Tab-separated table of C-alpha atoms in Angstrom:
chain	number	residue	atom	x	y	z
A	25	MET	CA	62.748	25.702	14.911
A	26	CYS	CA	62.665	24.826	18.467
A	27	LYS	CA	61.030	27.678	20.677
A	28	GLN	CA	61.980	28.448	24.475
A	29	LEU	CA	59.380	28.228	26.871
A	30	VAL	CA	59.342	29.994	30.583
A	31	THR	CA	58.507	26.923	32.485
A	32	ASP	CA	60.915	24.006	33.181
A	33	GLN	CA	58.157	21.727	34.458
A	34	SER	CA	57.533	18.736	32.153
A	35	ALA	CA	53.832	18.527	33.205
A	36	SER	CA	53.515	22.288	32.468
A	37	ILE	CA	54.781	22.076	28.764
A	38	PRO	CA	51.955	23.031	26.398
A	39	TRP	CA	52.942	20.024	24.150
A	40	ASP	CA	49.623	20.232	21.978
A	41	GLN	CA	50.476	23.579	21.019
A	42	ILE	CA	53.981	22.472	19.597
A	43	ALA	CA	54.101	21.975	16.006
A	44	PRO	CA	55.334	18.351	15.560
A	45	VAL	CA	57.536	16.790	12.843
A	46	LEU	CA	56.501	13.495	11.373
A	47	LEU	CA	59.160	10.449	10.949
A	48	VAL	CA	59.017	8.786	7.776
A	49	ASP	CA	60.535	5.516	6.280
A	50	THR	CA	64.351	6.181	6.486
A	51	VAL	CA	65.044	4.399	3.212
A	52	THR	CA	62.115	5.491	0.904
A	53	GLY	CA	60.951	8.630	2.795
A	54	SER	CA	57.661	7.235	2.441
A	55	LEU	CA	54.669	7.374	5.320
A	56	VAL	CA	54.899	4.432	7.596
A	57	LYS	CA	52.520	1.950	9.127
A	58	GLU	CA	52.528	3.176	12.812
A	59	PRO	CA	53.368	7.071	12.548
A	60	THR	CA	55.653	8.927	14.984
A	61	GLU	CA	55.407	12.612	15.618
A	62	VAL	CA	58.186	14.518	17.475
A	63	ARG	CA	57.750	17.744	19.161
A	64	ALA	CA	60.360	19.876	20.816
A	65	CYS	CA	60.918	23.141	22.985
A	66	TRP	CA	63.739	24.244	25.395
A	67	THR	CA	63.722	26.367	28.761
A	68	THR	CA	66.906	27.745	30.662
A	69	GLU	CA	67.349	24.420	32.279
A	70	ALA	CA	66.977	22.072	29.721
A	71	TRP	CA	66.045	20.558	26.157
A	72	HIS	CA	62.518	18.844	26.112
A	73	ILE	CA	61.531	16.285	23.607
A	74	GLN	CA	58.424	14.250	23.044
A	75	PHE	CA	57.864	11.194	20.848
A	76	ARG	CA	54.274	10.283	20.212
A	77	CYS	CA	53.985	6.656	18.805
A	78	LYS	CA	51.152	4.765	17.376
A	79	ASP	CA	52.184	1.604	18.924
A	80	SER	CA	50.138	-1.646	18.465
A	81	TYR	CA	52.808	-3.813	19.536
A	82	ALA	CA	55.961	-3.125	21.324
A	83	ILE	CA	59.095	-5.680	22.124
A	84	SER	CA	62.191	-4.757	24.239
A	85	HIS	CA	63.908	-7.354	26.331
A	86	TYR	CA	66.368	-5.155	27.841
A	87	GLU	CA	66.654	-4.112	31.233
A	88	ASN	CA	70.046	-2.193	31.864
A	89	ARG	CA	71.355	0.907	30.984
A	90	ASP	CA	73.330	1.033	27.665
A	91	ASP	CA	72.011	-2.495	26.595
A	92	PRO	CA	71.926	-2.583	22.847
A	93	LEU	CA	68.425	-1.207	22.728
A	94	TYR	CA	68.623	-0.681	18.941
A	95	GLU	CA	68.084	-4.317	18.516
A	96	GLN	CA	64.305	-4.074	19.274
A	97	ASP	CA	61.912	-1.130	19.743
A	98	VAL	CA	63.383	2.118	20.620
A	99	VAL	CA	63.117	5.912	20.037
A	100	GLU	CA	66.485	7.823	19.376
A	101	VAL	CA	67.750	11.278	19.068
A	102	PHE	CA	71.266	12.192	17.689
A	103	ILE	CA	72.628	15.288	18.640
A	104	ASP	CA	75.908	17.229	16.845
A	105	MET	CA	76.366	20.260	18.482
A	106	VAL	CA	79.449	21.098	16.613
A	107	GLY	CA	77.710	20.329	13.207
A	108	GLU	CA	80.848	18.405	11.476
A	109	GLY	CA	79.506	14.739	11.988
A	110	GLY	CA	82.441	13.388	13.553
A	111	ARG	CA	81.276	13.287	17.462
A	112	TYR	CA	77.798	13.412	18.568
A	113	ILE	CA	75.626	12.383	21.354
A	114	GLU	CA	73.159	9.439	20.961
A	115	ILE	CA	70.255	9.066	23.369
A	116	GLU	CA	67.792	5.805	22.952
A	117	VAL	CA	64.641	5.062	25.178
A	118	SER	CA	63.032	1.508	25.120
A	119	PRO	CA	59.225	1.275	25.307
A	120	PHE	CA	59.830	0.311	28.866
A	121	ASN	CA	62.089	3.639	29.594
A	122	VAL	CA	65.291	1.631	29.545
A	123	ILE	CA	68.009	4.291	28.555
A	124	PHE	CA	71.297	4.076	26.172
A	125	ASP	CA	73.237	7.147	26.067
A	126	ALA	CA	76.702	7.550	24.265
A	127	TRP	CA	79.207	9.720	22.771
A	128	ILE	CA	79.588	8.363	19.123
A	129	GLU	CA	82.791	8.928	17.360
A	130	ARG	CA	82.615	8.510	13.524
A	131	GLY	CA	85.752	7.979	11.433
A	132	GLU	CA	86.346	8.894	7.912
A	133	ASP	CA	85.420	5.513	6.671
A	134	GLY	CA	81.956	5.823	8.395
A	135	ARG	CA	82.733	3.335	10.953
A	136	THR	CA	81.374	4.425	14.402
A	137	GLU	CA	82.425	3.779	18.052
A	138	ALA	CA	80.051	4.136	20.966
A	139	ASP	CA	81.772	5.445	24.149
A	140	THR	CA	78.805	4.187	26.561
A	141	SER	CA	80.760	4.839	29.883
A	142	TRP	CA	79.653	8.304	29.596
A	143	ASN	CA	76.034	8.986	30.961
A	144	MET	CA	74.337	12.244	30.634
A	145	GLU	CA	73.860	13.534	34.323
A	146	GLN	CA	70.144	14.134	35.450
A	147	LEU	CA	68.669	12.813	32.108
A	148	GLU	CA	65.051	12.147	32.881
A	149	THR	CA	62.739	10.189	30.685
A	150	SER	CA	59.373	8.775	30.924
A	151	VAL	CA	57.140	6.413	28.642
A	152	VAL	CA	53.438	6.465	29.142
A	153	LEU	CA	50.592	4.409	27.169
A	154	GLU	CA	48.047	6.700	26.248
A	155	GLU	CA	44.911	5.041	25.156
A	156	SER	CA	43.706	7.411	22.216
A	157	TYR	CA	47.269	7.555	20.706
A	158	GLY	CA	49.641	4.910	21.791
A	159	ARG	CA	52.997	5.372	23.456
A	160	ILE	CA	54.186	8.699	24.461
A	161	TYR	CA	57.972	9.261	25.359
A	162	GLU	CA	59.263	12.220	26.951
A	163	LEU	CA	63.107	13.288	27.459
A	164	ARG	CA	64.367	16.173	29.463
A	165	LEU	CA	68.043	16.901	28.473
A	166	PRO	CA	69.500	19.109	31.191
A	167	TRP	CA	71.952	21.769	30.038
A	168	GLY	CA	75.696	21.056	31.336
A	169	ASP	CA	79.320	20.386	30.053
A	170	SER	CA	78.098	17.749	27.355
A	171	ALA	CA	75.386	19.825	26.224
A	172	PRO	CA	75.716	23.664	26.943
A	173	ALA	CA	72.741	25.607	27.114
A	174	PRO	CA	72.097	27.240	23.859
A	175	VAL	CA	71.249	31.054	23.085
A	176	GLU	CA	69.016	32.562	20.617
A	177	GLY	CA	69.808	31.470	16.985
A	178	THR	CA	72.117	28.610	17.954
A	179	GLU	CA	71.766	25.728	15.554
A	180	TRP	CA	72.395	21.940	16.168
A	181	ARG	CA	72.365	19.241	13.625
A	182	VAL	CA	70.056	16.355	14.850
A	183	ASN	CA	67.919	13.632	13.719
A	184	PHE	CA	65.328	11.749	15.479
A	185	TYR	CA	64.465	8.044	14.987
A	186	ARG	CA	62.496	5.082	15.747
A	187	ILE	CA	62.633	1.416	15.379
A	188	ASP	CA	59.437	-0.525	15.428
A	189	GLU	CA	58.890	-3.909	15.367
A	190	GLN	CA	55.778	-5.797	14.177
A	191	PRO	CA	54.647	-9.199	15.561
A	192	ASP	CA	55.839	-11.059	12.299
A	193	GLY	CA	59.380	-9.725	12.985
A	194	THR	CA	59.338	-7.041	10.403
A	195	ARG	CA	60.920	-3.784	11.403
A	196	GLU	CA	60.127	-0.069	10.415
A	197	TYR	CA	63.152	2.353	10.358
A	198	GLN	CA	61.899	5.761	10.767
A	199	ALA	CA	63.683	9.093	10.653
A	200	TRP	CA	63.372	12.902	10.488
A	201	GLY	CA	65.930	13.157	8.058
A	202	PRO	CA	65.717	9.940	6.007
A	203	THR	CA	69.279	8.578	5.259
A	204	GLY	CA	68.171	6.353	2.109
A	205	GLU	CA	69.321	3.071	3.930
A	206	VAL	CA	68.987	1.030	7.151
A	207	ASN	CA	71.638	3.205	8.775
A	208	PHE	CA	71.000	6.196	11.204
A	209	HIS	CA	74.556	7.127	11.548
A	210	ILE	CA	74.976	9.280	8.430
A	211	PRO	CA	75.390	12.698	9.769
A	212	SER	CA	74.915	14.428	6.564
A	213	TYR	CA	71.196	13.734	6.726
A	214	PHE	CA	70.823	15.114	10.317
A	215	GLY	CA	68.244	18.121	10.333
A	216	ARG	CA	69.113	21.453	11.518
A	217	MET	CA	67.446	22.521	14.898
A	218	GLN	CA	67.701	26.138	15.547
A	219	PHE	CA	66.753	27.453	19.057
A	220	VAL	CA	64.610	30.532	19.249
A	221	ILE	CA	62.897	32.675	21.704
């Protein structure tokens, strides 16, 4: 469940009072070496998401919006408001706060096509190194034409992901809803996010 808060100021969101979900290995469903917690809440203005990532090593050489951030370290959220798996939003943030945002079209054969010409207007993101935990990502997704404001009981299909590379080049693929393979684009494994007051 995603609870509504009165404030819309990111600095005022009581993140420690919001129950986290833990990401697991997307293939096996088991615990990962560097854990990731995700918290979410909403206001009348926006949907707020926080990733707390243990992160002893980060790599991302990308500098431009819509670069292929998924080829290195990244956190991701997929949002299917209709819930049919054919069209959904993908938003990614690199460890250095570079953004990828696109509409994804998924064919019946499972192939996906990303429309990166679309940008989520007024999307706000930040990435902070926190000494006692690691790297903290915050996303503020404003309500608008692409993501209309929910009402009590609205339910979206969503998934949260993280790709975390180690110094030796091995990678952990983490997910809220594990897909059973190294492929995040399987909407049948998206979780259900219900918006409540």
